[in-house]
Amino acid sequence: MNAWSYLALAIVAEVIATSALKAANGFSQMVPSLVVIAGYGTAFYCLGLALRSVPLGVAYAIWSGAGTALIALIGVVLYKQKLDPAAMLGIGLIVAGVLVLNLFSQSSAH
């Protein structure tokens, strides 16, 4: 598996873990708490593997930016949370930053 696949897995695992964190209710619910622990463990393991060839700053920007946008979307869909225009603009800027890194930066090319 290549580094970008590991980074994608890290993002998915982190998003699953963070979503379960809300359901864990302060770690008072066993199953969601186990999902949180397994998800974050998987996320950091995969991020570590991705860092073998993806530059640290680029990997972390993509990981945290994509995770933030996905978690915001999950908050809206699953938890019925509302985003005001400023929040939507901010998340849009995060997504734009990740796209710029991937499409135009020579730092992420290998």
mmCIF file of C-alpha atoms in Angstrom:
data_model
loop_
_atom_site.group_PDB
_atom_site.id
_atom_site.type_symbol
_atom_site.label_atom_id
_atom_site.label_comp_id
_atom_site.label_asym_id
_atom_site.label_seq_id
_atom_site.Cartn_x
_atom_site.Cartn_y
_atom_site.Cartn_z
ATOM 1 C CA MET A 1 0.000 0.000 0.000
ATOM 2 C CA ASN A 2 1.346 3.465 -0.787
ATOM 3 C CA ALA A 3 1.713 6.406 1.594
ATOM 4 C CA TRP A 4 -1.332 8.228 0.259
ATOM 5 C CA SER A 5 -3.503 5.176 0.914
ATOM 6 C CA TYR A 6 -2.214 5.052 4.478
ATOM 7 C CA LEU A 7 -3.013 8.745 4.850
ATOM 8 C CA ALA A 8 -6.547 8.161 3.551
ATOM 9 C CA LEU A 9 -6.994 5.288 6.028
ATOM 10 C CA ALA A 10 -5.696 7.513 8.825
ATOM 11 C CA ILE A 11 -8.301 10.139 7.938
ATOM 12 C CA VAL A 12 -11.150 7.612 7.825
ATOM 13 C CA ALA A 13 -10.097 6.021 11.129
ATOM 14 C CA GLU A 14 -9.805 9.422 12.820
ATOM 15 C CA VAL A 15 -13.240 10.485 11.573
ATOM 16 C CA ILE A 16 -14.807 7.238 12.817
ATOM 17 C CA ALA A 17 -13.078 7.614 16.200
ATOM 18 C CA THR A 18 -14.116 11.233 16.605
ATOM 19 C CA SER A 19 -17.713 10.425 15.657
ATOM 20 C CA ALA A 20 -17.725 7.619 18.224
ATOM 21 C CA LEU A 21 -16.259 9.989 20.822
ATOM 22 C CA LYS A 22 -19.553 11.893 20.902
ATOM 23 C CA ALA A 23 -21.481 8.620 21.275
ATOM 24 C CA ALA A 24 -19.098 7.412 24.019
ATOM 25 C CA ASN A 25 -20.585 10.094 26.289
ATOM 26 C CA GLY A 26 -17.442 10.755 28.301
ATOM 27 C CA PHE A 27 -16.313 7.126 27.950
ATOM 28 C CA SER A 28 -19.386 5.949 29.846
ATOM 29 C CA GLN A 29 -20.587 3.782 26.927
ATOM 30 C CA MET A 30 -18.428 0.681 26.376
ATOM 31 C CA VAL A 31 -18.837 -0.042 22.647
ATOM 32 C CA PRO A 32 -18.367 3.530 21.393
ATOM 33 C CA SER A 33 -15.406 3.901 23.781
ATOM 34 C CA LEU A 34 -13.739 0.843 22.255
ATOM 35 C CA VAL A 35 -14.365 2.267 18.766
ATOM 36 C CA VAL A 36 -12.676 5.519 19.870
ATOM 37 C CA ILE A 37 -9.592 3.696 21.159
ATOM 38 C CA ALA A 38 -9.306 1.413 18.124
ATOM 39 C CA GLY A 39 -10.000 4.261 15.702
ATOM 40 C CA TYR A 40 -7.403 6.631 17.105
ATOM 41 C CA GLY A 41 -4.863 3.827 17.396
ATOM 42 C CA THR A 42 -5.422 2.915 13.755
ATOM 43 C CA ALA A 43 -5.340 6.567 12.699
ATOM 44 C CA PHE A 44 -1.993 7.273 14.331
ATOM 45 C CA TYR A 45 -0.488 4.000 13.119
ATOM 46 C CA CYS A 46 -1.518 4.729 9.516
ATOM 47 C CA LEU A 47 -0.395 8.353 9.809
ATOM 48 C CA GLY A 48 2.984 7.124 10.994
ATOM 49 C CA LEU A 49 3.264 4.831 7.979
ATOM 50 C CA ALA A 50 2.276 7.668 5.634
ATOM 51 C CA LEU A 51 4.988 9.861 7.141
ATOM 52 C CA ARG A 52 7.645 7.525 5.770
ATOM 53 C CA SER A 53 7.348 9.366 2.454
ATOM 54 C CA VAL A 54 4.814 12.208 2.776
ATOM 55 C CA PRO A 55 6.288 15.387 4.289
ATOM 56 C CA LEU A 56 5.088 15.978 7.868
ATOM 57 C CA GLY A 57 3.517 19.387 7.285
ATOM 58 C CA VAL A 58 1.694 18.277 4.162
ATOM 59 C CA ALA A 59 0.435 15.039 5.723
ATOM 60 C CA TYR A 60 -0.788 16.762 8.861
ATOM 61 C CA ALA A 61 -2.475 19.570 6.922
ATOM 62 C CA ILE A 62 -4.337 17.070 4.755
ATOM 63 C CA TRP A 63 -5.155 14.766 7.686
ATOM 64 C CA SER A 64 -6.457 17.493 9.956
ATOM 65 C CA GLY A 65 -8.157 19.512 7.210
ATOM 66 C CA ALA A 66 -10.008 16.602 5.656
ATOM 67 C CA GLY A 67 -10.893 15.270 9.096
ATOM 68 C CA THR A 68 -12.270 18.635 10.194
ATOM 69 C CA ALA A 69 -14.460 18.956 7.111
ATOM 70 C CA LEU A 70 -15.745 15.385 7.368
ATOM 71 C CA ILE A 71 -16.488 15.686 11.084
ATOM 72 C CA ALA A 72 -18.411 18.912 10.455
ATOM 73 C CA LEU A 73 -20.467 17.097 7.809
ATOM 74 C CA ILE A 74 -21.114 14.174 10.165
ATOM 75 C CA GLY A 75 -22.153 16.621 12.880
ATOM 76 C CA VAL A 76 -24.746 18.094 10.535
ATOM 77 C CA VAL A 77 -26.031 14.759 9.209
ATOM 78 C CA LEU A 78 -25.895 12.463 12.244
ATOM 79 C CA TYR A 79 -26.143 14.847 15.172
ATOM 80 C CA LYS A 80 -28.391 17.482 13.533
ATOM 81 C CA GLN A 81 -25.943 20.263 14.370
ATOM 82 C CA LYS A 82 -26.297 23.561 12.537
ATOM 83 C CA LEU A 83 -23.487 25.433 10.796
ATOM 84 C CA ASP A 84 -23.783 29.171 10.371
ATOM 85 C CA PRO A 85 -22.391 30.939 7.279
ATOM 86 C CA ALA A 86 -19.095 31.760 9.006
ATOM 87 C CA ALA A 87 -18.570 28.091 9.922
ATOM 88 C CA MET A 88 -19.363 27.001 6.367
ATOM 89 C CA LEU A 89 -16.950 29.593 4.968
ATOM 90 C CA GLY A 90 -14.203 28.483 7.347
ATOM 91 C CA ILE A 91 -14.667 24.828 6.477
ATOM 92 C CA GLY A 92 -14.718 25.733 2.792
ATOM 93 C CA LEU A 93 -11.390 27.509 3.222
ATOM 94 C CA ILE A 94 -9.940 24.439 4.922
ATOM 95 C CA VAL A 95 -11.076 22.250 2.017
ATOM 96 C CA ALA A 96 -9.646 24.794 -0.446
ATOM 97 C CA GLY A 97 -6.317 24.670 1.393
ATOM 98 C CA VAL A 98 -6.185 20.878 1.196
ATOM 99 C CA LEU A 99 -6.982 21.046 -2.521
ATOM 100 C CA VAL A 100 -4.260 23.637 -3.137
ATOM 101 C CA LEU A 101 -1.741 21.447 -1.306
ATOM 102 C CA ASN A 102 -2.664 18.400 -3.346
ATOM 103 C CA LEU A 103 -3.072 20.008 -6.745
ATOM 104 C CA PHE A 104 -0.479 22.759 -6.871
ATOM 105 C CA SER A 105 2.199 22.299 -4.199
ATOM 106 C CA GLN A 106 5.464 20.679 -5.161
ATOM 107 C CA SER A 107 5.919 19.747 -1.475
ATOM 108 C CA SER A 108 3.468 16.880 -1.749
ATOM 109 C CA ALA A 109 4.816 15.431 -5.002
ATOM 110 C CA HIS A 110 6.997 12.293 -4.833
#
